[in-house]
mmCIF file of C-alpha atoms in Angstrom:
data_model
loop_
_atom_site.group_PDB
_atom_site.id
_atom_site.type_symbol
_atom_site.label_atom_id
_atom_site.label_comp_id
_atom_site.label_asym_id
_atom_site.label_seq_id
_atom_site.Cartn_x
_atom_site.Cartn_y
_atom_site.Cartn_z
ATOM 1 C CA MET A 1 0.952 -55.092 -16.365
ATOM 2 C CA ALA A 2 -0.042 -53.617 -12.999
ATOM 3 C CA ARG A 3 0.161 -50.089 -14.450
ATOM 4 C CA ARG A 4 -2.193 -51.003 -17.295
ATOM 5 C CA VAL A 5 -4.654 -52.491 -14.812
ATOM 6 C CA VAL A 6 -4.578 -49.347 -12.651
ATOM 7 C CA LEU A 7 -5.046 -47.114 -15.685
ATOM 8 C CA ALA A 8 -7.948 -49.223 -16.934
ATOM 9 C CA ALA A 9 -9.601 -49.114 -13.542
ATOM 10 C CA LEU A 10 -8.994 -45.384 -13.309
ATOM 11 C CA GLY A 11 -10.579 -44.870 -16.716
ATOM 12 C CA SER A 12 -13.709 -46.754 -15.652
ATOM 13 C CA LEU A 13 -13.880 -44.797 -12.395
ATOM 14 C CA ILE A 14 -13.520 -41.458 -14.190
ATOM 15 C CA ALA A 15 -16.266 -42.370 -16.637
ATOM 16 C CA GLY A 16 -18.603 -43.299 -13.805
ATOM 17 C CA LEU A 17 -17.893 -40.254 -11.700
ATOM 18 C CA LEU A 18 -18.089 -37.716 -14.529
ATOM 19 C CA SER A 19 -21.415 -39.071 -15.717
ATOM 20 C CA ALA A 20 -22.930 -37.239 -12.752
ATOM 21 C CA VAL A 21 -21.148 -33.933 -13.478
ATOM 22 C CA PRO A 22 -23.526 -31.507 -15.210
ATOM 23 C CA ALA A 23 -22.201 -29.151 -17.860
ATOM 24 C CA SER A 24 -23.533 -25.820 -19.041
ATOM 25 C CA GLY A 25 -23.378 -23.717 -22.192
ATOM 26 C CA ALA A 26 -21.019 -24.892 -24.911
ATOM 27 C CA GLU A 27 -19.647 -27.649 -22.644
ATOM 28 C CA GLU A 28 -22.952 -29.557 -22.933
ATOM 29 C CA GLU A 29 -22.039 -30.556 -26.471
ATOM 30 C CA ALA A 30 -18.609 -31.948 -25.508
ATOM 31 C CA GLU A 31 -18.265 -35.618 -24.649
ATOM 32 C CA GLN A 32 -17.348 -36.368 -21.067
ATOM 33 C CA PRO A 33 -13.802 -37.797 -20.727
ATOM 34 C CA THR A 34 -13.410 -41.488 -19.921
ATOM 35 C CA THR A 35 -9.615 -41.678 -19.688
ATOM 36 C CA VAL A 36 -6.834 -40.186 -17.601
ATOM 37 C CA ALA A 37 -5.686 -38.074 -20.554
ATOM 38 C CA GLY A 38 -9.273 -37.068 -21.201
ATOM 39 C CA LEU A 39 -9.803 -35.969 -17.612
ATOM 40 C CA LEU A 40 -6.611 -33.931 -17.618
ATOM 41 C CA GLY A 41 -7.523 -32.393 -20.975
ATOM 42 C CA TYR A 42 -11.034 -31.579 -19.790
ATOM 43 C CA TYR A 43 -9.731 -30.010 -16.602
ATOM 44 C CA LYS A 44 -7.072 -28.034 -18.467
ATOM 45 C CA ASP A 45 -9.623 -26.806 -21.016
ATOM 46 C CA LEU A 46 -11.970 -25.591 -18.295
ATOM 47 C CA SER A 47 -9.091 -23.955 -16.425
ATOM 48 C CA ASN A 48 -7.885 -22.253 -19.592
ATOM 49 C CA LYS A 49 -11.333 -20.829 -20.271
ATOM 50 C CA ALA A 50 -11.623 -19.709 -16.652
ATOM 51 C CA GLU A 51 -8.238 -18.001 -16.782
ATOM 52 C CA ARG A 52 -9.215 -16.065 -19.905
ATOM 53 C CA VAL A 53 -12.459 -14.973 -18.245
ATOM 54 C CA ASN A 54 -10.546 -14.082 -15.067
ATOM 55 C CA GLU A 55 -8.138 -11.881 -17.027
ATOM 56 C CA ASP A 56 -11.064 -10.229 -18.831
ATOM 57 C CA LEU A 57 -12.758 -9.539 -15.515
ATOM 58 C CA LEU A 58 -9.586 -8.058 -13.994
ATOM 59 C CA ARG A 59 -9.149 -5.801 -17.031
ATOM 60 C CA ILE A 60 -12.781 -4.648 -16.910
ATOM 61 C CA GLN A 61 -12.536 -3.962 -13.179
ATOM 62 C CA GLU A 62 -9.400 -1.879 -13.763
ATOM 63 C CA GLU A 63 -11.190 0.118 -16.458
ATOM 64 C CA LEU A 64 -14.213 0.477 -14.200
ATOM 65 C CA ASP A 65 -12.076 1.801 -11.333
ATOM 66 C CA ALA A 66 -10.504 4.319 -13.723
ATOM 67 C CA LYS A 67 -13.945 5.415 -14.974
ATOM 68 C CA ARG A 68 -15.224 5.817 -11.428
ATOM 69 C CA LYS A 69 -12.265 8.022 -10.576
ATOM 70 C CA GLU A 70 -12.790 9.980 -13.798
ATOM 71 C CA SER A 71 -16.470 10.423 -12.916
ATOM 72 C CA LYS A 72 -15.586 11.598 -9.402
ATOM 73 C CA ASP A 73 -13.026 14.084 -10.779
ATOM 74 C CA ALA A 74 -15.529 15.412 -13.329
ATOM 75 C CA GLY A 75 -18.114 15.837 -10.581
ATOM 76 C CA GLN A 76 -15.637 17.760 -8.436
ATOM 77 C CA ARG A 77 -14.763 20.009 -11.400
ATOM 78 C CA ALA A 78 -18.455 20.664 -12.035
ATOM 79 C CA ASP A 79 -19.066 21.490 -8.356
ATOM 80 C CA SER A 80 -16.047 23.801 -8.291
ATOM 81 C CA ALA A 81 -17.167 25.570 -11.486
ATOM 82 C CA ARG A 82 -20.715 26.026 -10.154
ATOM 83 C CA LYS A 83 -19.360 27.417 -6.876
ATOM 84 C CA GLN A 84 -17.118 29.819 -8.785
ATOM 85 C CA ALA A 85 -20.065 30.935 -10.922
ATOM 86 C CA ASP A 86 -22.062 31.663 -7.757
ATOM 87 C CA GLU A 87 -19.168 33.712 -6.349
ATOM 88 C CA PHE A 88 -18.881 35.722 -9.571
ATOM 89 C CA ARG A 89 -22.637 36.363 -9.585
ATOM 90 C CA ALA A 90 -22.404 37.723 -6.051
ATOM 91 C CA ARG A 91 -19.569 40.030 -7.125
ATOM 92 C CA VAL A 92 -21.556 41.220 -10.149
ATOM 93 C CA THR A 93 -24.556 41.977 -7.949
ATOM 94 C CA GLN A 94 -22.384 43.901 -5.493
ATOM 95 C CA ALA A 95 -20.680 45.868 -8.285
ATOM 96 C CA GLN A 96 -24.061 46.758 -9.832
ATOM 97 C CA GLN A 97 -25.371 47.936 -6.470
ATOM 98 C CA ASP A 98 -22.250 50.043 -5.886
ATOM 99 C CA LYS A 99 -22.567 51.624 -9.311
ATOM 100 C CA SER A 100 -26.244 52.380 -8.804
ATOM 101 C CA ARG A 101 -25.547 54.164 -5.527
ATOM 102 C CA VAL A 102 -22.748 56.284 -7.012
ATOM 103 C CA ASP A 103 -24.778 57.090 -10.154
ATOM 104 C CA SER A 104 -27.644 58.177 -7.923
ATOM 105 C CA LEU A 105 -25.401 60.597 -6.054
ATOM 106 C CA LEU A 106 -24.002 62.044 -9.295
ATOM 107 C CA SER A 107 -27.432 62.414 -10.886
ATOM 108 C CA PRO A 108 -29.095 65.932 -10.893
ATOM 109 C CA ALA A 109 -32.253 64.251 -9.640
ATOM 110 C CA GLY A 110 -30.391 62.394 -6.930
ATOM 111 C CA ASP A 111 -31.261 62.228 -3.265
ATOM 112 C CA LEU A 112 -30.462 65.723 -1.825
ATOM 113 C CA ASN A 113 -29.807 64.384 1.650
ATOM 114 C CA ALA A 114 -27.413 61.803 0.244
ATOM 115 C CA MET A 115 -25.819 64.497 -1.959
ATOM 116 C CA ASN A 116 -25.421 66.857 0.994
ATOM 117 C CA ALA A 117 -23.828 64.142 3.047
ATOM 118 C CA PHE A 118 -21.584 63.277 0.125
ATOM 119 C CA LEU A 119 -20.564 66.877 -0.520
ATOM 120 C CA THR A 120 -19.751 67.674 3.116
ATOM 121 C CA GLY A 121 -16.258 69.154 3.000
ATOM 122 C CA SER A 122 -14.277 72.108 4.074
ATOM 123 C CA SER A 123 -13.180 73.327 0.656
ATOM 124 C CA ARG A 124 -13.980 73.435 -3.055
ATOM 125 C CA ASP A 125 -11.003 71.178 -3.811
ATOM 126 C CA ASP A 126 -12.299 68.633 -1.361
ATOM 127 C CA VAL A 127 -15.705 68.592 -3.119
ATOM 128 C CA VAL A 128 -14.104 68.288 -6.574
ATOM 129 C CA SER A 129 -11.889 65.493 -5.314
ATOM 130 C CA ARG A 130 -14.890 63.640 -3.923
ATOM 131 C CA MET A 131 -16.792 64.091 -7.204
ATOM 132 C CA ARG A 132 -13.911 62.736 -9.242
ATOM 133 C CA ALA A 133 -13.560 59.790 -6.881
ATOM 134 C CA ALA A 134 -17.277 59.060 -7.179
ATOM 135 C CA SER A 135 -17.145 59.208 -10.977
ATOM 136 C CA MET A 136 -14.154 56.874 -11.002
ATOM 137 C CA ALA A 137 -15.929 54.541 -8.562
ATOM 138 C CA SER A 138 -18.925 54.401 -10.893
ATOM 139 C CA GLN A 139 -16.718 53.558 -13.879
ATOM 140 C CA LEU A 140 -14.814 50.933 -11.916
ATOM 141 C CA SER A 141 -18.032 49.389 -10.645
ATOM 142 C CA GLY A 142 -19.358 49.226 -14.179
ATOM 143 C CA THR A 143 -16.139 47.589 -15.391
ATOM 144 C CA ALA A 144 -16.218 45.133 -12.504
ATOM 145 C CA ALA A 145 -19.816 44.236 -13.304
ATOM 146 C CA GLU A 146 -18.996 43.638 -16.980
ATOM 147 C CA GLN A 147 -15.931 41.560 -16.160
ATOM 148 C CA GLY A 148 -17.962 39.658 -13.591
ATOM 149 C CA ARG A 149 -20.664 38.850 -16.152
ATOM 150 C CA LYS A 150 -18.015 37.436 -18.482
ATOM 151 C CA ALA A 151 -16.541 35.424 -15.630
ATOM 152 C CA VAL A 152 -19.999 34.048 -14.799
ATOM 153 C CA ILE A 153 -20.493 32.976 -18.422
ATOM 154 C CA ASP A 154 -17.093 31.246 -18.455
ATOM 155 C CA ALA A 155 -17.729 29.533 -15.119
ATOM 156 C CA GLU A 156 -21.194 28.366 -16.172
ATOM 157 C CA ARG A 157 -19.770 27.006 -19.425
ATOM 158 C CA ALA A 158 -17.069 25.152 -17.474
ATOM 159 C CA ALA A 159 -19.709 23.715 -15.134
ATOM 160 C CA LYS A 160 -21.834 22.632 -18.098
ATOM 161 C CA ASP A 161 -18.861 20.979 -19.824
ATOM 162 C CA ALA A 162 -17.801 19.213 -16.629
ATOM 163 C CA THR A 163 -21.350 17.969 -16.028
ATOM 164 C CA ALA A 164 -21.579 16.693 -19.614
ATOM 165 C CA ALA A 165 -18.231 14.918 -19.176
ATOM 166 C CA GLN A 166 -19.430 13.385 -15.926
ATOM 167 C CA ASN A 167 -22.629 12.132 -17.583
ATOM 168 C CA GLU A 168 -20.633 10.608 -20.449
ATOM 169 C CA VAL A 169 -18.285 8.877 -18.015
ATOM 170 C CA ARG A 170 -21.278 7.559 -16.054
ATOM 171 C CA ARG A 171 -22.705 6.045 -19.252
ATOM 172 C CA SER A 172 -19.369 4.339 -19.928
ATOM 173 C CA GLU A 173 -19.269 3.231 -16.315
ATOM 174 C CA ALA A 174 -22.741 1.683 -16.612
ATOM 175 C CA THR A 175 -21.686 -0.184 -19.765
ATOM 176 C CA LEU A 176 -18.580 -1.525 -18.034
ATOM 177 C CA GLU A 177 -20.592 -2.561 -14.973
ATOM 178 C CA ALA A 178 -22.997 -4.502 -17.198
ATOM 179 C CA GLY A 179 -20.034 -6.163 -18.925
ATOM 180 C CA ALA A 180 -18.419 -7.003 -15.592
ATOM 181 C CA THR A 181 -21.664 -8.609 -14.380
ATOM 182 C CA GLN A 182 -21.845 -10.738 -17.510
ATOM 183 C CA VAL A 183 -18.211 -11.829 -17.265
ATOM 184 C CA GLN A 184 -18.603 -12.508 -13.544
ATOM 185 C CA ARG A 185 -21.570 -14.769 -14.287
ATOM 186 C CA ARG A 186 -19.523 -16.717 -16.835
ATOM 187 C CA ARG A 187 -16.617 -16.928 -14.401
ATOM 188 C CA ASP A 188 -18.891 -18.346 -11.700
ATOM 189 C CA GLU A 189 -20.238 -20.983 -14.112
ATOM 190 C CA LEU A 190 -16.732 -22.106 -15.030
ATOM 191 C CA ALA A 191 -15.613 -22.089 -11.391
ATOM 192 C CA LYS A 192 -18.545 -24.361 -10.542
ATOM 193 C CA GLN A 193 -17.605 -26.800 -13.304
ATOM 194 C CA ILE A 194 -13.965 -26.785 -12.253
ATOM 195 C CA GLU A 195 -14.966 -27.554 -8.669
ATOM 196 C CA GLN A 196 -17.070 -30.470 -9.913
ATOM 197 C CA VAL A 197 -14.125 -31.913 -11.859
ATOM 198 C CA LYS A 198 -11.860 -31.339 -8.855
ATOM 199 C CA GLY A 199 -14.423 -33.247 -6.814
ATOM 200 C CA VAL A 200 -13.989 -36.194 -9.173
ATOM 201 C CA ILE A 201 -10.212 -36.014 -8.749
ATOM 202 C CA ASP A 202 -10.510 -35.749 -4.952
ATOM 203 C CA ARG A 203 -12.485 -39.012 -4.871
ATOM 204 C CA LEU A 204 -9.647 -40.946 -6.468
ATOM 205 C CA THR A 205 -7.286 -43.051 -4.382
ATOM 206 C CA PRO A 206 -3.761 -41.732 -3.659
ATOM 207 C CA GLU A 207 -2.366 -44.245 -6.156
ATOM 208 C CA GLN A 208 -4.785 -43.058 -8.838
ATOM 209 C CA LYS A 209 -4.079 -39.406 -8.100
ATOM 210 C CA ALA A 210 -0.382 -40.071 -8.584
ATOM 211 C CA PHE A 211 -1.066 -40.702 -12.268
ATOM 212 C CA LEU A 212 -2.707 -37.275 -12.563
ATOM 213 C CA ALA A 213 -0.194 -35.315 -10.488
ATOM 214 C CA ASP A 214 2.105 -32.823 -12.221
ATOM 215 C CA ASN A 215 4.115 -30.772 -9.776
ATOM 216 C CA GLY A 216 6.619 -29.582 -12.364
ATOM 217 C CA ASP A 217 10.400 -29.674 -12.230
ATOM 218 C CA SER A 218 12.434 -28.944 -9.120
ATOM 219 C CA PRO A 219 13.992 -25.475 -8.846
ATOM 220 C CA THR A 220 17.114 -27.038 -7.321
ATOM 221 C CA GLY A 221 20.194 -26.254 -9.360
ATOM 222 C CA VAL A 222 18.533 -23.613 -11.558
ATOM 223 C CA PRO A 223 21.256 -21.112 -12.605
ATOM 224 C CA ILE A 224 20.360 -17.594 -11.452
ATOM 225 C CA PRO A 225 21.741 -14.642 -13.479
ATOM 226 C CA GLU A 226 23.403 -11.674 -11.835
ATOM 227 C CA GLY A 227 21.702 -8.329 -11.232
ATOM 228 C CA ASP A 228 18.037 -7.381 -11.438
ATOM 229 C CA VAL A 229 17.091 -10.231 -13.771
ATOM 230 C CA GLY A 230 18.431 -12.675 -11.199
ATOM 231 C CA ALA A 231 16.502 -10.984 -8.390
ATOM 232 C CA VAL A 232 13.259 -11.199 -10.370
ATOM 233 C CA LEU A 233 13.758 -14.860 -11.302
ATOM 234 C CA ARG A 234 14.816 -15.772 -7.779
ATOM 235 C CA TYR A 235 11.598 -14.265 -6.412
ATOM 236 C CA ALA A 236 9.435 -16.142 -8.932
ATOM 237 C CA LEU A 237 11.149 -19.461 -8.171
ATOM 238 C CA ALA A 238 10.697 -18.889 -4.434
ATOM 239 C CA GLN A 239 6.917 -18.958 -4.986
ATOM 240 C CA ILE A 240 6.884 -22.528 -6.321
ATOM 241 C CA GLY A 241 4.204 -24.521 -4.512
ATOM 242 C CA ARG A 242 2.023 -21.505 -3.712
ATOM 243 C CA PRO A 243 -1.552 -21.870 -5.010
ATOM 244 C CA TYR A 244 -3.075 -20.175 -8.026
ATOM 245 C CA VAL A 245 -5.837 -17.824 -6.868
ATOM 246 C CA TRP A 246 -7.636 -15.528 -9.274
ATOM 247 C CA GLY A 247 -6.750 -11.872 -8.723
ATOM 248 C CA ALA A 248 -3.939 -12.661 -6.247
ATOM 249 C CA ILE A 249 -0.597 -10.841 -6.375
ATOM 250 C CA GLY A 250 0.993 -12.504 -3.344
ATOM 251 C CA PRO A 251 2.466 -13.057 -0.953
ATOM 252 C CA ASP A 252 0.639 -16.338 -0.270
ATOM 253 C CA SER A 253 -1.008 -16.966 -3.665
ATOM 254 C CA PHE A 254 -0.856 -15.684 -7.237
ATOM 255 C CA ASP A 255 -2.537 -15.680 -10.589
ATOM 256 C CA CYS A 256 -0.305 -15.795 -13.686
ATOM 257 C CA SER A 257 0.004 -12.046 -14.285
ATOM 258 C CA GLY A 258 0.045 -11.339 -10.539
ATOM 259 C CA LEU A 259 3.208 -13.435 -10.237
ATOM 260 C CA MET A 260 4.886 -11.386 -12.971
ATOM 261 C CA LEU A 261 3.686 -8.089 -11.481
ATOM 262 C CA THR A 262 5.092 -8.834 -8.029
ATOM 263 C CA ALA A 263 8.303 -10.495 -9.224
ATOM 264 C CA TYR A 264 9.273 -7.569 -11.451
ATOM 265 C CA ARG A 265 8.431 -5.120 -8.703
ATOM 266 C CA VAL A 266 11.487 -6.522 -6.858
ATOM 267 C CA ALA A 267 13.631 -4.843 -9.543
ATOM 268 C CA GLY A 268 11.591 -1.619 -9.508
ATOM 269 C CA VAL A 269 9.766 -2.443 -12.753
ATOM 270 C CA LYS A 270 6.087 -1.527 -12.710
ATOM 271 C CA LEU A 271 4.066 -3.792 -14.995
ATOM 272 C CA PRO A 272 0.398 -3.451 -15.961
ATOM 273 C CA ARG A 273 -1.979 -5.743 -14.087
ATOM 274 C CA VAL A 274 -3.178 -8.297 -16.661
ATOM 275 C CA SER A 275 -1.260 -10.441 -19.131
ATOM 276 C CA ILE A 276 -2.685 -8.908 -22.311
ATOM 277 C CA GLN A 277 -1.482 -5.498 -21.105
ATOM 278 C CA GLN A 278 1.868 -6.897 -19.995
ATOM 279 C CA SER A 279 2.367 -8.417 -23.462
ATOM 280 C CA ALA A 280 2.821 -4.905 -24.899
ATOM 281 C CA VAL A 281 5.670 -3.969 -22.531
ATOM 282 C CA GLY A 282 9.339 -4.201 -23.443
ATOM 283 C CA GLN A 283 11.068 -5.648 -26.487
ATOM 284 C CA SER A 284 9.781 -8.524 -28.619
ATOM 285 C CA ILE A 285 12.133 -11.531 -28.608
ATOM 286 C CA PRO A 286 12.178 -14.492 -31.043
ATOM 287 C CA ARG A 287 11.634 -17.952 -29.546
ATOM 288 C CA ASN A 288 15.197 -19.094 -30.211
ATOM 289 C CA GLN A 289 16.645 -16.161 -28.232
ATOM 290 C CA VAL A 290 14.656 -16.625 -25.008
ATOM 291 C CA ARG A 291 16.659 -16.256 -21.815
ATOM 292 C CA ALA A 292 16.083 -16.002 -18.060
ATOM 293 C CA GLY A 293 13.632 -13.305 -16.993
ATOM 294 C CA ASP A 294 11.824 -12.985 -20.346
ATOM 295 C CA MET A 295 8.029 -13.068 -20.180
ATOM 296 C CA ILE A 296 6.327 -15.620 -22.430
ATOM 297 C CA PHE A 297 2.702 -14.979 -23.385
ATOM 298 C CA TYR A 298 0.264 -17.616 -24.531
ATOM 299 C CA TYR A 299 -2.983 -17.964 -26.515
ATOM 300 C CA THR A 300 -4.876 -15.540 -28.746
ATOM 301 C CA PRO A 301 -6.046 -13.232 -27.331
ATOM 302 C CA VAL A 302 -3.277 -13.357 -24.721
ATOM 303 C CA HIS A 303 -4.483 -14.588 -21.335
ATOM 304 C CA HIS A 304 -1.550 -16.438 -19.764
ATOM 305 C CA VAL A 305 2.055 -15.549 -18.974
ATOM 306 C CA ALA A 306 5.132 -17.378 -17.679
ATOM 307 C CA MET A 307 8.706 -16.327 -16.858
ATOM 308 C CA ALA A 308 11.572 -18.015 -18.668
ATOM 309 C CA ILE A 309 14.197 -19.787 -16.564
ATOM 310 C CA ASP A 310 16.330 -20.592 -19.596
ATOM 311 C CA GLY A 311 15.670 -21.398 -23.240
ATOM 312 C CA ASN A 312 13.548 -24.443 -22.426
ATOM 313 C CA ARG A 313 11.750 -23.990 -19.105
ATOM 314 C CA ALA A 314 9.578 -21.381 -17.406
ATOM 315 C CA VAL A 315 7.999 -20.763 -14.016
ATOM 316 C CA HIS A 316 4.311 -19.822 -13.900
ATOM 317 C CA ALA A 317 1.066 -19.897 -11.915
ATOM 318 C CA PRO A 318 -0.864 -22.376 -14.094
ATOM 319 C CA SER A 319 -4.589 -22.140 -13.307
ATOM 320 C CA SER A 320 -7.278 -22.839 -10.749
ATOM 321 C CA GLY A 321 -6.512 -25.778 -8.485
ATOM 322 C CA GLN A 322 -2.803 -25.826 -9.323
ATOM 323 C CA ASN A 323 0.326 -24.351 -7.756
ATOM 324 C CA VAL A 324 3.166 -22.207 -9.071
ATOM 325 C CA LYS A 325 5.566 -24.565 -10.831
ATOM 326 C CA ILE A 326 8.226 -25.060 -13.490
ATOM 327 C CA ALA A 327 7.215 -26.447 -16.866
ATOM 328 C CA PRO A 328 8.664 -26.756 -20.384
ATOM 329 C CA ILE A 329 7.993 -23.481 -22.218
ATOM 330 C CA ASP A 330 6.258 -25.098 -25.174
ATOM 331 C CA SER A 331 4.097 -27.410 -23.045
ATOM 332 C CA ILE A 332 2.295 -24.552 -21.307
ATOM 333 C CA GLY A 333 0.337 -23.539 -24.404
ATOM 334 C CA PRO A 334 0.690 -21.916 -27.826
ATOM 335 C CA VAL A 335 3.251 -19.090 -27.544
ATOM 336 C CA THR A 336 1.936 -15.770 -28.873
ATOM 337 C CA VAL A 337 4.743 -13.336 -28.053
ATOM 338 C CA ILE A 338 7.851 -13.121 -25.870
ATOM 339 C CA ARG A 339 8.862 -9.840 -24.243
ATOM 340 C CA ARG A 340 12.040 -8.668 -22.551
ATOM 341 C CA VAL A 341 11.806 -5.731 -20.146
ATOM 342 C CA MET A 342 15.312 -5.909 -18.648
ATOM 343 C CA ASN A 343 18.669 -6.491 -20.357
#
């Protein structure tokens, strides 16, 4: 009887408090919750949407970082190619000047003073030797000039290609930046709504909050497998109670994919950063064969991940405002795929 009274009072309080919580976008059309279950559902729905947006933002930021590096590399290649082209041009100019001087000396109409200086020698053989050397020098200079011109053309083409690649990457970078700004704006809107709902929860009495609390199962007595799988699971379980923070990979807080990333790193396994990328790693496992250490991915498109403890439970970083905890696998959300990266 007392429980029903508390729940009824809590329902009335929730209805009154949430009436002052503004909504935005699609949430304006949804009815505000007036029950404990409704409040939890509303909070979970907002958190789920926020987590998906958070994962999208992380993925875009990763792609943006890669594009920025690609743009920097392309710029360095273009600068290097332009510098090389300048060096080749200088060599061509020098070779042409050398050839012109030699050709002038070998010409019948050449500078007599230069020719006399050139022909200064003690014997006929010495003069012939000098003439042959001059002729060879002219030919070599001409060859060097021709090869240099080809090198200049190749270097200029490389610089042009690198510049075009850099411009293309910059366009992609600008598109990603615009997308990141849009997603960031949506993330901020959801974060604001979540804070407003959390404010409602914070205004409840300790007794009322007890009805909303869900700290998950205790890790005490959880069987830990041997080897690397055991090390990974042990690390994940040791994080129970640490808060969910978007973009965090430890050691004091985690998001869902950050917990997987850091836990698997203990065994030397390098996972991608976000859950949708992680869901493509390893071997697909049917639901009835799940075992400790498997990663369980939720929703379509994938935007949440948990680590199996056994065939029924998993440890995960739930969402904003909650802590790392143990929960039944099928209660976390609709399972999309299960992956095993270690046997």
